[in-house]
Tab-separated table of C-alpha atoms in Angstrom:
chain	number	residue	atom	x	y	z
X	1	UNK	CA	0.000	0.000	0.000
X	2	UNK	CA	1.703	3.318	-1.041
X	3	UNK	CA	2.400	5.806	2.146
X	4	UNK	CA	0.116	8.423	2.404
X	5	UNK	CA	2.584	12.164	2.216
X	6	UNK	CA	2.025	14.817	4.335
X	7	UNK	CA	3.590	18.140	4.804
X	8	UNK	CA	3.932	17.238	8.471
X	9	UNK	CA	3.256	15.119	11.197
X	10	UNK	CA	2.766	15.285	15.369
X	11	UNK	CA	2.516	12.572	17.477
X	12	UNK	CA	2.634	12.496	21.169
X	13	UNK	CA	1.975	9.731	24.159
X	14	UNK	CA	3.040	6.429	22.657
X	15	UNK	CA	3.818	5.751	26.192
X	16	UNK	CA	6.502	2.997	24.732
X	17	UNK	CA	7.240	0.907	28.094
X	18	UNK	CA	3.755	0.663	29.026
X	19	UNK	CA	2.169	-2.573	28.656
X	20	UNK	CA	-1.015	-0.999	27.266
X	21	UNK	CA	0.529	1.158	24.166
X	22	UNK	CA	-0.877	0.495	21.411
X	23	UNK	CA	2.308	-0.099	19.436
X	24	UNK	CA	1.318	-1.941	16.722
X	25	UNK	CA	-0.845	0.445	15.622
X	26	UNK	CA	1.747	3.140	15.795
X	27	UNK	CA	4.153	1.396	13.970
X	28	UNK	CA	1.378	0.651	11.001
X	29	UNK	CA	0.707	3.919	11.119
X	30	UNK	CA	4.286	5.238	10.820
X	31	UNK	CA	5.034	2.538	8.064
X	32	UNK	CA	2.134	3.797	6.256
X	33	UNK	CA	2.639	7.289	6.568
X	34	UNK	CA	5.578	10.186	4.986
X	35	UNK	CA	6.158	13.311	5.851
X	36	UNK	CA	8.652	16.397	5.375
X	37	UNK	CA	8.611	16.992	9.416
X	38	UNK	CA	7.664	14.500	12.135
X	39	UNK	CA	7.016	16.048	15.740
X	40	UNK	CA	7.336	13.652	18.670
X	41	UNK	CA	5.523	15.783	21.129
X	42	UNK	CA	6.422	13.928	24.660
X	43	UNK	CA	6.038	10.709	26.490
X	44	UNK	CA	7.005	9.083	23.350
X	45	UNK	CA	8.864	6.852	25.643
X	46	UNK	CA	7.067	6.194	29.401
X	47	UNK	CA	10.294	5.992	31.404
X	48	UNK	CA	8.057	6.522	34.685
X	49	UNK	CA	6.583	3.105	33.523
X	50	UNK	CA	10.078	1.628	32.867
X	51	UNK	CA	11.840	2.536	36.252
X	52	UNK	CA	9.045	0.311	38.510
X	53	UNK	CA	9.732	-2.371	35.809
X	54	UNK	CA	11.185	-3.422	32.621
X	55	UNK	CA	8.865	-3.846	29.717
X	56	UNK	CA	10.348	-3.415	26.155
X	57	UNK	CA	8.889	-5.910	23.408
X	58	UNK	CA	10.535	-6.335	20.215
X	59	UNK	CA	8.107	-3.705	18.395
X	60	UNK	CA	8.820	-0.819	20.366
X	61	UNK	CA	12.444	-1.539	18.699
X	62	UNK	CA	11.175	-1.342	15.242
X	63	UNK	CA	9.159	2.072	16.010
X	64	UNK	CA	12.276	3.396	17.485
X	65	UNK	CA	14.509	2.210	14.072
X	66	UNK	CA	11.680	2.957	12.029
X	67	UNK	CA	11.804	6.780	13.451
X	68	UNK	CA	15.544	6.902	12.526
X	69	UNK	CA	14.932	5.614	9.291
X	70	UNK	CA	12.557	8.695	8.759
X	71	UNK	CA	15.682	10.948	9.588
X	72	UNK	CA	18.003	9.224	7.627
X	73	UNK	CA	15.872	9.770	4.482
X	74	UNK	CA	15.610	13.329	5.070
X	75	UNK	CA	12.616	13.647	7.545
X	76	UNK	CA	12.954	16.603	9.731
X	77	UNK	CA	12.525	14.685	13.616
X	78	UNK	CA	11.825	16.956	15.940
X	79	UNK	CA	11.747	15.297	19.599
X	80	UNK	CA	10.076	17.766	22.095
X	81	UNK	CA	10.208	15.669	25.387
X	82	UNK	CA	7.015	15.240	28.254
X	83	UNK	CA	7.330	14.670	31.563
X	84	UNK	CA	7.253	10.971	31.108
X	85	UNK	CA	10.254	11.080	29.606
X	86	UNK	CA	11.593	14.180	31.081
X	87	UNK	CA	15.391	12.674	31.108
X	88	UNK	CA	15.733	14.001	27.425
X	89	UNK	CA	14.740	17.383	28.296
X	90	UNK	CA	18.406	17.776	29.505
X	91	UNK	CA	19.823	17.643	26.161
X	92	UNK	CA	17.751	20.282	24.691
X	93	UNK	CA	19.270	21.770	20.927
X	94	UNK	CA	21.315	18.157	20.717
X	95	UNK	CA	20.898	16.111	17.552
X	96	UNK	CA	21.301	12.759	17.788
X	97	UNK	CA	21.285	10.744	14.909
X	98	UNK	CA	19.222	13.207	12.767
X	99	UNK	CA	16.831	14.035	15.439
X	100	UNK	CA	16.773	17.258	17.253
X	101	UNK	CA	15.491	17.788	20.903
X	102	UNK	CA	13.636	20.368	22.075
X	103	UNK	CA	12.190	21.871	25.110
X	104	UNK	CA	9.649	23.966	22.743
X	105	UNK	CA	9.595	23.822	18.666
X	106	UNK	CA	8.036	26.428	15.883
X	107	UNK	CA	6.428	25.085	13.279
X	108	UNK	CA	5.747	27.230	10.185
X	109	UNK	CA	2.910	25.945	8.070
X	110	UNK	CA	2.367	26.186	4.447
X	111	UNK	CA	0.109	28.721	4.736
X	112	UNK	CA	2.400	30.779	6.848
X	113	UNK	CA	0.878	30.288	10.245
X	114	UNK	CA	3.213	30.225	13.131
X	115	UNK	CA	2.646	27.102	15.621
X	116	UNK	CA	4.269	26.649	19.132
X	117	UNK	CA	4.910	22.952	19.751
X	118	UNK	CA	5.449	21.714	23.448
X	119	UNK	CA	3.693	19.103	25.470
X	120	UNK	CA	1.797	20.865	28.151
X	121	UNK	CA	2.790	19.440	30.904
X	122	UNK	CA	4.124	22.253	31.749
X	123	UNK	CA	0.680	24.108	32.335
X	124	UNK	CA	-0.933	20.965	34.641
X	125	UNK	CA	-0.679	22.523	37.744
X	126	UNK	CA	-0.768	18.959	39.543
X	127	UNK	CA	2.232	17.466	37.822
X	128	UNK	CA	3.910	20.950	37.806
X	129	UNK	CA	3.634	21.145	42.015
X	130	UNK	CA	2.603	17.556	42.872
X	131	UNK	CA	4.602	15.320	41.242
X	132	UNK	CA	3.677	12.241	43.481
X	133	UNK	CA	-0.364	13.018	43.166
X	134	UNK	CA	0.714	12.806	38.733
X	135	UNK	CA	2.605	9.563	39.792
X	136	UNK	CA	-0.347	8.000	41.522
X	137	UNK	CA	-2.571	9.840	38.889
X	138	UNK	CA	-1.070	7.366	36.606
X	139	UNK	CA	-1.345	4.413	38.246
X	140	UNK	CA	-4.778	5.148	38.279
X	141	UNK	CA	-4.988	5.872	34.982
X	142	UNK	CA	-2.757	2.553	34.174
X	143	UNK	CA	-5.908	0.611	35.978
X	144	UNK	CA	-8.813	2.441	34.329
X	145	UNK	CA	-6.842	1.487	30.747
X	146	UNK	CA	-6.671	-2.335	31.963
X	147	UNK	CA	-10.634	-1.947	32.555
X	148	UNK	CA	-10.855	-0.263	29.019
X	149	UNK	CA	-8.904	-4.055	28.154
X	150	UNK	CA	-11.187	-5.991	29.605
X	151	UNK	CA	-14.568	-4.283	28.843
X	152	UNK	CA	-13.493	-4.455	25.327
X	153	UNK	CA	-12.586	-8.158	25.264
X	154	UNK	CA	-16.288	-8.570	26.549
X	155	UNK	CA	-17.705	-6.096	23.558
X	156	UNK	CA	-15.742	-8.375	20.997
X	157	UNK	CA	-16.879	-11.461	22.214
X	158	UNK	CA	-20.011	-9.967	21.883
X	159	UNK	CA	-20.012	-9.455	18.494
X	160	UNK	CA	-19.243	-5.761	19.107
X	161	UNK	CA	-16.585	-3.055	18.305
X	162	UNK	CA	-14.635	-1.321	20.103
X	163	UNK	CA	-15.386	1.525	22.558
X	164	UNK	CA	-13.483	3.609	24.821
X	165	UNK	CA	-15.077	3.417	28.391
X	166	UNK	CA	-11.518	5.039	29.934
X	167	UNK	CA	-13.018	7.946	27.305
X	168	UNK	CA	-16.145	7.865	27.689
X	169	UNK	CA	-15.924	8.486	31.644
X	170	UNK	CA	-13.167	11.490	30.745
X	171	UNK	CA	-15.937	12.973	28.937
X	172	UNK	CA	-18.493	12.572	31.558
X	173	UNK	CA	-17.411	13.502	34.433
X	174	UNK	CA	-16.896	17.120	35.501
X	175	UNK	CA	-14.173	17.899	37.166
X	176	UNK	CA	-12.480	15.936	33.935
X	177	UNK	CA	-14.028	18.314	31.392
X	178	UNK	CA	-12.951	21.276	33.883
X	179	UNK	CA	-9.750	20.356	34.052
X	180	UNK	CA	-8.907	19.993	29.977
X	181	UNK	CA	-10.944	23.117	29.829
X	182	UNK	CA	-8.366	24.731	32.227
X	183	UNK	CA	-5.155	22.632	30.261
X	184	UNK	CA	-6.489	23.771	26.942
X	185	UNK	CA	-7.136	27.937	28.084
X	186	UNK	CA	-3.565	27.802	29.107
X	187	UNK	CA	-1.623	26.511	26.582
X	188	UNK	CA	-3.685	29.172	24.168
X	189	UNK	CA	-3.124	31.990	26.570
X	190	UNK	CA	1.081	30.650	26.347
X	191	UNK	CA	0.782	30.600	22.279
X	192	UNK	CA	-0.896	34.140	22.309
X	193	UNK	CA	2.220	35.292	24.071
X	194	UNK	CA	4.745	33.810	22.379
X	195	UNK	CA	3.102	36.004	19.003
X	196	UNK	CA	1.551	32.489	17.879
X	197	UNK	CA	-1.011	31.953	15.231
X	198	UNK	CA	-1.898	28.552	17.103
X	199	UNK	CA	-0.496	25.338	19.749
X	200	UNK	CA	-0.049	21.605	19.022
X	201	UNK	CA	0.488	19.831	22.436
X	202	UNK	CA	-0.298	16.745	23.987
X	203	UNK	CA	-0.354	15.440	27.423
X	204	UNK	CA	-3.688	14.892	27.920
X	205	UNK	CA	-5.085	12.239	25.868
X	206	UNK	CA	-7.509	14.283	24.421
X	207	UNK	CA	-7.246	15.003	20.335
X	208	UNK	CA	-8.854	18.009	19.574
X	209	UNK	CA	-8.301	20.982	17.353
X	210	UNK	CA	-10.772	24.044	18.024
X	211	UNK	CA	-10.033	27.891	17.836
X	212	UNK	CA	-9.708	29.648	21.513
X	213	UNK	CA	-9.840	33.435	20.625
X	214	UNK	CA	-8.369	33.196	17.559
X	215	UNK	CA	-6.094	30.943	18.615
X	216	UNK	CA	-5.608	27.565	16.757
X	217	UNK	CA	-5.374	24.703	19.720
X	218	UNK	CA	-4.637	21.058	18.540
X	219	UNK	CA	-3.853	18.150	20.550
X	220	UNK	CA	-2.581	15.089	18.859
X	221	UNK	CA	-4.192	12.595	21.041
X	222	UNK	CA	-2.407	9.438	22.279
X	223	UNK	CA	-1.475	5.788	21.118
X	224	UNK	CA	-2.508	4.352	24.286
X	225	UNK	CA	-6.166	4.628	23.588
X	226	UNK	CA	-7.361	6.677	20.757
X	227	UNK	CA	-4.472	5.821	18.318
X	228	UNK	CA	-4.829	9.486	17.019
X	229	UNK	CA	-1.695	11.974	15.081
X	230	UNK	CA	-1.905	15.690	13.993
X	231	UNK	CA	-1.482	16.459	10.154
X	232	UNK	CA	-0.696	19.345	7.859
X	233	UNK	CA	-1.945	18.400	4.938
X	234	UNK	CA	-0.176	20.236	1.628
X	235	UNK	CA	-1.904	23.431	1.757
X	236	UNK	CA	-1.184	23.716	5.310
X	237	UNK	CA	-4.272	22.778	6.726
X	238	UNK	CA	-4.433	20.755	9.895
X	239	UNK	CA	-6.362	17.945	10.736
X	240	UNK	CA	-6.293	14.639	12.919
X	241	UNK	CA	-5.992	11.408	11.519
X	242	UNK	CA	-7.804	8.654	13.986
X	243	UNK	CA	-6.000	5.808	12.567
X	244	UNK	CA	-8.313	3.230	14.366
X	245	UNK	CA	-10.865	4.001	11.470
X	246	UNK	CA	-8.654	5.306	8.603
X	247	UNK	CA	-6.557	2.762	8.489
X	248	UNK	CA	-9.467	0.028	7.698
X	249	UNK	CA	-10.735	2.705	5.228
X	250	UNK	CA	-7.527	2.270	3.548
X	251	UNK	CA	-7.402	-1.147	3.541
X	252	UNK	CA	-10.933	-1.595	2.101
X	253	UNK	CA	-9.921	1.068	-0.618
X	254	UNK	CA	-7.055	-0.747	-1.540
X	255	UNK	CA	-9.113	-3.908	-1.553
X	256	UNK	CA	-11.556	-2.481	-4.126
X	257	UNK	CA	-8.794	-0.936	-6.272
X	258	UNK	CA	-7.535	-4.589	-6.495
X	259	UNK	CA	-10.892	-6.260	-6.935
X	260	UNK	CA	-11.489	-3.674	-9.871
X	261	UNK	CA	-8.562	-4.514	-11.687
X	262	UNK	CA	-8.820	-8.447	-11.268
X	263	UNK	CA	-12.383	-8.099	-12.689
X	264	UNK	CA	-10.898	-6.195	-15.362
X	265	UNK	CA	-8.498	-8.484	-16.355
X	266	UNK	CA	-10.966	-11.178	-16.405
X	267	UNK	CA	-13.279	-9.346	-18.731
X	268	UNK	CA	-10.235	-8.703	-21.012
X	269	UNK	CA	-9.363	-12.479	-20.453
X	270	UNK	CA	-12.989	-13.253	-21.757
C-alpha cells in the first residue's frame, strides 16, 4: 500500500514501556505514513513506567529504528520531550542521529501560520507542584486502561466493536471536562504570548483541534487509547488522523482498487 505524504506530522503519548501502548498500531501507522517533518511531542517513551519495571517488546524496537529511518531519508525529527520522559529534556538543541530535541519547537505551516509545539505538561498545575499526586494519577490511569482491556474483550466477544469506556468516563465527568478546559485555556493563553497563530500539544489524551480566541489549539491525542496523530496536509491545513478508522478505510480502498482490476483483467481475459 503506497504511504500516504504529508507536509507534516505530530505525534505524542506512545507511552513505549507501558504494557497498554498500542504499538502496533503506531508502527502501522508510521510505516504507512511520509512526511517532510515529524514532531514527537512527549512521552514518546514512558520511562516513569520503565523505572518500577522493565517492559520493552521487540516492536517498540522497530518504532524506534523505524523513526531513525525517517531521519536518515531526510525527515525533519523533531523530539520535544514530556514529563514521562523528562530525562531528554536535559539535552535540549542536541541532535542525535538526525533528530533534534527540544524543550519547545516552531512550526511554520504552508500557509504561513506560526505554531508553538510543546507538550503541556508544563501548564498541569498537579504534575507541575505535585509530582507524586501525577505519579499516583497514573497508576490510576494505568488501571482504568486495563478496565478499558477488559470491557473491550467482553464487547468483541459480543459481536461488538470497540469503545473507549476510559473515554467515555473522561468525557463525563466534571471535574475531567474542567480540568482539559483549564489545560487547553492555558496553553492558548502561552501561544498568544509567544506572538503564535496557534499550539499543538499533547499530554492529555484528548485530540482536539478548536479555535480559543483566535487561537488555533490542537492536541494530537495518544497511542494508548485513541491511536490518534496531527497532520498538515499540503496546503497547510491541519487535521487529525484517527488511525483506528482510517486505516481500515484504507485497507478496504485498496481492496476495491484490487478487486477492480482483477475483474478487469478477467473481462479482457474473456
Amino acid at each position: 500500500m503506497k504511504p500516504v505524504t504529508y507536509r507534516s506530522i505530530w505525534i505524542s503519548d506512545a507511552h513505549l514501556g507501558l504494557k497498554a501502548s498500542r504499538t502496533e498500531y503506531l508502527y502501522d501507522f508510521l510505516s504507512h505514513t511520509e512526511s517532510e517533518y515529524l514532531y514527537l511531542v512527549g512521552d514518546i517513551i514512558d520511562i516513569w513506567k520503565i523505572k518500577r519495571g522493565w517492559y520493552w517488546p521487540e516492536i517498540n524496537n522497530r518504532i524506534v529504528r523505524l523513526v531513525f529511518e525517517k531521519a536518515s531519508r531526510g525527515t525533519h525529527v523533531i523530539y520535544v520531550p514530556g514529563n514521562h520522559d523528562e530525562f531528554f529534556r536535559d539535552y535540549n538543541d542536541l541532535y542525535f542521529s538526525g533528530i533534534q530535541i527540544k524543550l519547545r519547537a516552531e512550526h511554520v505551516t504552508e500557509d504561513g501560520k506560526r505554531l508553538l509545539i510543546l507538550h503541556g505538561d508544563e501548564f498541569d498545575a498537579i504534575t507541575l507542584n505535585n509530582k507524586w499526586i501525577a505519579k499516583l494519577g497514573s497508576e490510576a490511569y494505568d488501571l482504568l486502561i486495563i478496565m478499558n482491556h477488559w470491557f473491550n474483550w467482553v464487547r468483541r466477544k459480543l459481536g461488538f466493536g470497540y469503545w473507549s469506556l476510559s473515554k467515555h468516563i473522561k468525557n463525563k465527568v466534571k471535574e475531567a471536562v474542567n480540568y482539559i478546559s483549564n489545560f487547553e485555556e492555558a496553553v492558548t493563553h502561552a501561544a498568544r504570548q509567544h506572538n503564535a497563530d496557534g499550539v499543538v500539544c499533547g499530554h492529555i489524551h484528548h485530540a482536539v483541534i478548536t479555535d480559543y480566541d483566535g487561537i488555533n489549539y490542537a492536541n494530537c491525542g495518544d497511542w494508548v487509547e485513541s491511536c490518534t496523530a496531527l497532520a498538515e496536509e499540503e496546503d497547510g491545513k491541519l487535521r487529525l488522523i484517527h488511525w483506528l478508522e482510517e486505516s481500515a478505510d484504507l485497507i478496504d480502498g485498496v481492496q476495491q482498487h484490487e478487486d477492480r482490476n482483477r475483474d478487469r483483467c478477467m473481462v479482457t481475459a474473456n
